[in-house]
Tab-separated table of C-alpha atoms in Angstrom:
chain	number	residue	atom	x	y	z
Q	233	UNK	CA	116.326	14.768	51.336
Q	234	UNK	CA	119.597	15.436	49.368
Q	235	UNK	CA	117.967	14.100	46.281
Q	236	UNK	CA	115.148	16.536	46.626
Q	237	UNK	CA	117.528	19.396	47.210
Q	238	UNK	CA	119.549	18.294	44.054
Q	239	UNK	CA	116.435	18.020	41.963
Q	240	UNK	CA	115.147	21.544	43.034
Q	241	UNK	CA	118.478	23.014	42.285
Q	242	UNK	CA	118.592	21.641	38.819
Q	243	UNK	CA	117.730	24.084	36.095
Q	244	UNK	CA	114.218	24.171	35.069
Q	245	UNK	CA	113.702	22.655	31.543
Q	246	UNK	CA	111.404	24.226	29.051
Q	247	UNK	CA	110.361	23.006	25.660
Q	248	UNK	CA	113.722	24.055	24.097
Q	249	UNK	CA	116.125	22.902	26.830
Q	250	UNK	CA	117.222	24.446	30.199
Q	251	UNK	CA	115.351	27.729	31.122
Q	252	UNK	CA	117.740	30.593	31.785
Q	253	UNK	CA	116.941	33.099	34.322
Q	254	UNK	CA	116.912	35.927	31.570
Q	255	UNK	CA	114.271	34.090	29.511
Q	256	UNK	CA	110.689	35.176	30.261
Q	257	UNK	CA	108.436	32.476	31.674
Q	258	UNK	CA	105.609	31.606	29.362
Q	259	UNK	CA	102.286	31.940	31.013
Q	260	UNK	CA	98.645	32.479	30.155
Q	261	UNK	CA	96.847	35.632	30.571
Q	262	UNK	CA	96.082	36.388	34.278
Q	263	UNK	CA	92.398	36.009	35.137
Q	264	UNK	CA	90.605	39.279	35.584
Q	265	UNK	CA	89.456	40.713	38.861
Q	266	UNK	CA	86.037	39.892	38.026
Q	267	UNK	CA	86.962	36.418	37.141
Q	268	UNK	CA	88.676	35.801	40.445
Q	269	UNK	CA	85.776	37.314	42.442
Q	270	UNK	CA	83.475	34.782	40.353
Q	271	UNK	CA	85.750	31.927	41.551
Q	272	UNK	CA	85.531	33.328	45.151
Q	273	UNK	CA	81.710	33.547	44.871
Q	274	UNK	CA	81.183	30.086	43.654
Q	275	UNK	CA	83.456	28.801	46.453
Q	276	UNK	CA	81.525	30.690	49.049
Q	277	UNK	CA	78.293	29.184	47.542
Q	278	UNK	CA	79.067	25.695	47.183
Q	279	UNK	CA	81.826	24.875	49.694
Q	280	UNK	CA	81.196	27.092	52.434
Q	281	UNK	CA	77.418	27.450	51.938
Q	282	UNK	CA	77.790	31.144	52.793
Q	283	UNK	CA	75.060	32.439	50.447
Q	284	UNK	CA	74.862	35.893	51.689
Q	285	UNK	CA	78.618	36.364	51.222
Q	286	UNK	CA	78.309	34.891	47.822
Q	287	UNK	CA	75.929	37.439	46.804
Q	288	UNK	CA	77.941	40.272	48.153
Q	289	UNK	CA	80.886	38.946	46.187
Q	290	UNK	CA	78.906	38.822	42.844
Q	291	UNK	CA	77.698	42.350	43.410
Q	292	UNK	CA	81.539	43.475	44.128
Q	293	UNK	CA	82.494	41.791	40.811
Q	294	UNK	CA	79.805	43.757	39.038
Q	295	UNK	CA	81.554	46.988	39.871
Q	296	UNK	CA	84.676	46.080	38.064
Q	297	UNK	CA	83.010	44.800	34.949
Q	298	UNK	CA	83.121	47.890	33.270
Q	299	UNK	CA	86.936	48.011	33.228
Q	300	UNK	CA	86.891	44.558	31.576
Q	301	UNK	CA	87.192	43.970	27.758
Q	302	UNK	CA	83.503	43.759	26.474
Q	303	UNK	CA	83.972	40.302	24.994
Q	304	UNK	CA	85.580	38.834	28.049
Q	305	UNK	CA	83.252	40.110	30.618
Q	306	UNK	CA	80.170	38.771	29.052
Q	307	UNK	CA	80.535	35.293	30.146
Q	308	UNK	CA	81.763	36.390	33.505
Q	309	UNK	CA	78.883	38.481	33.849
Q	310	UNK	CA	76.436	35.787	32.934
Q	311	UNK	CA	78.099	33.391	35.421
Q	312	UNK	CA	77.859	35.851	38.250
Q	313	UNK	CA	74.207	36.023	37.700
Q	314	UNK	CA	73.972	32.253	37.776
Q	315	UNK	CA	75.723	32.270	41.105
Q	316	UNK	CA	73.727	35.266	42.530
Q	317	UNK	CA	70.416	33.665	41.553
Q	318	UNK	CA	71.331	30.349	43.314
Q	319	UNK	CA	72.328	32.341	46.377
Q	320	UNK	CA	69.064	34.220	46.457
Q	321	UNK	CA	67.157	30.975	46.006
Q	322	UNK	CA	69.071	29.310	48.844
Q	323	UNK	CA	68.153	32.164	51.227
Q	324	UNK	CA	64.352	31.905	50.286
Q	325	UNK	CA	64.681	35.260	48.341
Q	326	UNK	CA	63.821	33.892	45.029
Q	327	UNK	CA	61.089	36.751	44.534
Q	328	UNK	CA	63.978	39.155	44.134
Q	329	UNK	CA	65.891	37.308	41.324
Q	330	UNK	CA	64.300	39.135	38.341
Q	331	UNK	CA	64.848	42.525	39.678
Q	332	UNK	CA	68.366	41.591	40.814
Q	333	UNK	CA	69.528	40.485	37.315
Q	334	UNK	CA	67.609	43.568	35.609
Q	335	UNK	CA	69.951	45.669	37.918
Q	336	UNK	CA	73.030	44.238	36.253
Q	337	UNK	CA	71.557	44.243	32.587
Q	338	UNK	CA	69.405	47.362	32.776
Q	339	UNK	CA	66.835	46.273	30.187
Q	340	UNK	CA	65.110	42.835	29.528
Q	341	UNK	CA	66.291	42.753	25.994
Q	342	UNK	CA	69.900	42.558	27.074
Q	343	UNK	CA	69.504	39.496	29.282
Q	344	UNK	CA	71.473	36.444	28.217
Q	345	UNK	CA	69.486	33.680	27.078
Q	346	UNK	CA	71.053	31.446	29.956
Q	347	UNK	CA	69.947	33.937	32.660
Q	348	UNK	CA	66.356	34.419	31.281
Q	349	UNK	CA	65.806	30.701	30.875
Q	350	UNK	CA	66.958	30.116	34.454
Q	351	UNK	CA	64.462	32.944	35.535
Q	352	UNK	CA	61.521	31.333	33.760
Q	353	UNK	CA	62.349	27.892	35.199
Q	354	UNK	CA	62.709	29.231	38.728
Q	355	UNK	CA	59.272	31.350	38.653
Q	356	UNK	CA	57.511	28.482	36.929
Q	357	UNK	CA	58.689	26.027	39.704
Q	358	UNK	CA	57.521	28.330	42.451
Q	359	UNK	CA	54.249	28.684	40.590
Q	360	UNK	CA	54.524	32.493	39.785
Q	361	UNK	CA	55.112	32.481	36.079
Q	362	UNK	CA	53.305	35.939	35.739
Q	363	UNK	CA	56.420	37.569	37.330
Q	364	UNK	CA	58.377	37.025	34.246
Q	365	UNK	CA	55.580	37.416	31.612
Q	366	UNK	CA	56.458	41.043	30.461
Q	367	UNK	CA	60.145	40.438	30.587
Q	368	UNK	CA	60.101	37.399	28.287
Q	369	UNK	CA	57.759	39.014	25.964
Q	370	UNK	CA	59.938	42.049	25.504
Q	371	UNK	CA	62.938	39.742	25.272
Q	372	UNK	CA	61.203	37.706	22.425
Q	373	UNK	CA	60.118	40.675	20.524
Q	374	UNK	CA	63.672	41.963	20.154
Q	375	UNK	CA	64.998	41.790	16.641
Q	376	UNK	CA	68.577	40.847	17.834
Q	377	UNK	CA	67.328	38.199	19.926
Q	378	UNK	CA	65.376	36.606	17.316
Q	379	UNK	CA	68.408	35.807	15.516
Q	380	UNK	CA	69.894	33.884	18.532
Q	381	UNK	CA	70.269	30.011	18.308
Q	382	UNK	CA	68.632	29.949	21.700
Q	383	UNK	CA	65.522	31.819	20.525
Q	384	UNK	CA	63.409	28.776	19.687
Q	385	UNK	CA	64.003	26.990	22.913
Q	386	UNK	CA	63.026	30.110	24.891
Q	387	UNK	CA	59.894	30.709	22.732
Q	388	UNK	CA	58.584	27.131	23.449
Q	389	UNK	CA	59.533	27.395	27.094
Q	390	UNK	CA	57.614	30.692	27.401
Q	391	UNK	CA	54.663	29.098	25.722
Q	392	UNK	CA	54.645	26.025	28.086
Q	393	UNK	CA	55.733	27.541	31.358
Q	394	UNK	CA	54.251	30.910	31.341
Q	395	UNK	CA	51.507	31.613	28.845
Q	396	UNK	CA	49.609	28.256	29.162
Q	397	UNK	CA	49.521	28.034	32.924
Q	398	UNK	CA	48.384	31.639	32.987
Q	399	UNK	CA	45.554	31.040	30.440
Q	400	UNK	CA	46.973	33.520	27.995
Q	401	UNK	CA	45.375	31.976	25.047
Q	402	UNK	CA	45.437	34.846	22.613
Q	403	UNK	CA	48.956	35.652	23.501
Q	404	UNK	CA	50.068	32.002	23.048
Q	405	UNK	CA	48.321	31.747	19.617
Q	406	UNK	CA	49.996	34.923	18.433
Q	407	UNK	CA	53.311	33.750	19.545
Q	408	UNK	CA	52.970	30.381	17.756
Q	409	UNK	CA	51.428	31.788	14.562
Q	410	UNK	CA	53.719	34.766	14.223
Q	411	UNK	CA	57.007	33.422	15.281
Q	412	UNK	CA	59.641	31.855	12.849
Q	413	UNK	CA	60.834	29.925	15.739
Q	414	UNK	CA	58.244	27.163	15.239
Q	415	UNK	CA	58.361	24.710	12.241
Q	416	UNK	CA	55.115	23.868	10.645
Q	417	UNK	CA	54.964	20.566	12.559
Q	418	UNK	CA	55.799	22.221	16.002
Q	419	UNK	CA	53.240	25.041	15.077
Q	420	UNK	CA	50.457	22.570	14.571
Q	421	UNK	CA	51.430	20.775	17.687
Q	422	UNK	CA	51.470	23.942	19.875
Q	423	UNK	CA	48.254	25.180	18.630
Q	424	UNK	CA	46.496	21.820	19.114
Q	425	UNK	CA	47.962	21.909	22.647
Q	426	UNK	CA	46.588	25.487	23.295
Q	427	UNK	CA	43.111	24.470	22.034
Q	428	UNK	CA	43.139	21.454	24.251
Q	429	UNK	CA	44.340	23.439	27.288
Q	430	UNK	CA	41.646	26.056	26.729
Q	431	UNK	CA	38.942	23.546	26.502
Q	432	UNK	CA	40.191	21.762	29.768
Q	433	UNK	CA	40.023	24.914	31.700
Q	434	UNK	CA	36.549	25.623	30.586
Q	435	UNK	CA	35.622	22.137	31.944
Q	436	UNK	CA	37.809	22.422	35.111
Q	437	UNK	CA	40.253	19.998	34.076
Q	438	UNK	CA	44.154	20.140	33.986
Q	439	UNK	CA	46.794	18.278	32.067
Q	440	UNK	CA	46.741	16.539	28.683
Q	441	UNK	CA	48.742	14.426	26.512
Q	442	UNK	CA	49.275	17.324	24.110
Q	443	UNK	CA	50.380	19.797	26.778
Q	444	UNK	CA	52.519	17.097	28.483
Q	445	UNK	CA	54.370	16.274	25.262
Q	446	UNK	CA	54.831	19.955	24.621
Q	447	UNK	CA	56.159	20.485	28.185
Q	448	UNK	CA	58.825	17.655	27.695
Q	449	UNK	CA	59.863	19.136	24.254
Q	450	UNK	CA	60.196	22.705	25.761
Q	451	UNK	CA	62.467	21.341	28.662
Q	452	UNK	CA	65.662	23.240	28.897
Q	453	UNK	CA	68.109	22.051	26.388
Q	454	UNK	CA	70.015	25.461	25.323
Q	455	UNK	CA	71.916	25.718	28.708
Q	456	UNK	CA	74.961	23.353	28.549
Q	457	UNK	CA	76.845	26.110	30.369
Q	458	UNK	CA	74.440	25.910	33.516
Q	459	UNK	CA	74.501	22.270	33.446
Q	460	UNK	CA	78.408	22.147	33.218
Q	461	UNK	CA	78.413	24.766	36.208
Q	462	UNK	CA	76.042	22.578	38.165
Q	463	UNK	CA	78.215	19.430	37.690
Q	464	UNK	CA	81.239	21.389	38.736
Q	465	UNK	CA	79.324	22.441	41.894
Q	466	UNK	CA	78.257	18.911	42.607
Q	467	UNK	CA	81.683	17.597	42.374
Q	468	UNK	CA	83.134	20.216	44.635
Q	469	UNK	CA	80.276	19.558	47.160
Q	470	UNK	CA	80.840	15.718	46.939
Q	471	UNK	CA	84.547	16.180	47.457
Q	472	UNK	CA	84.119	18.381	50.473
Q	473	UNK	CA	81.642	16.236	52.187
Q	474	UNK	CA	83.140	12.916	51.423
Q	475	UNK	CA	85.299	11.273	54.213
Q	476	UNK	CA	89.080	12.066	53.746
Q	477	UNK	CA	91.165	9.035	52.519
Q	478	UNK	CA	94.392	8.582	54.454
Q	479	UNK	CA	97.415	8.246	52.448
Q	480	UNK	CA	100.171	5.973	53.530
Q	481	UNK	CA	102.954	7.820	55.186
Q	482	UNK	CA	106.668	6.710	54.299
Q	483	UNK	CA	109.659	7.622	56.125
């Protein structure tokens, strides 16, 4: 105990020697209010499984984003949407997801690629790809979005997960033929897949090697952020649910 007191009473040592009380403590920038609420929302979602409270916390954080620096709030805003989407899905309110994110971004063109891709995957998985058809079309037609590195992956995902399942053959061919997102080789593969899918629909068949190959190649690869976030959530959940290890107690 005495050694502990002596240690705590000793001067704190910085990089340049003992830290005097008159010297400012070096610290990183404090997290913004929105970032703190994001952390709280993620904790409610993953640790406490309180999905309704997580959603409310995301919405509270939105209200303070206007006061944040533009560059700093972009990733926080996107992350809030990811947490909110997951919370809505957990409450079986996935049909509200698209309208919910559009409340935050106002227009489809402004949706981050990460959020839009998540919406496409969600509605496709729930077999309602038509819900995102117009939103994705508007996003892909925006000139600013066409310069983004994620554009190609989203164009291919839209083709495979939305246009082909809906039988939008003309729209699919127009996208493939008129978009610079497709290389010549990918364009030929996509047009072949469209032709095959159209013929199979006429004969009442489903699935083909061409469309399956296109589906695999259109799997989400442009969202390392989402996967990283999911891994963090998984580790938190595992840590919370695993048995506590007892540490030896020393006198």
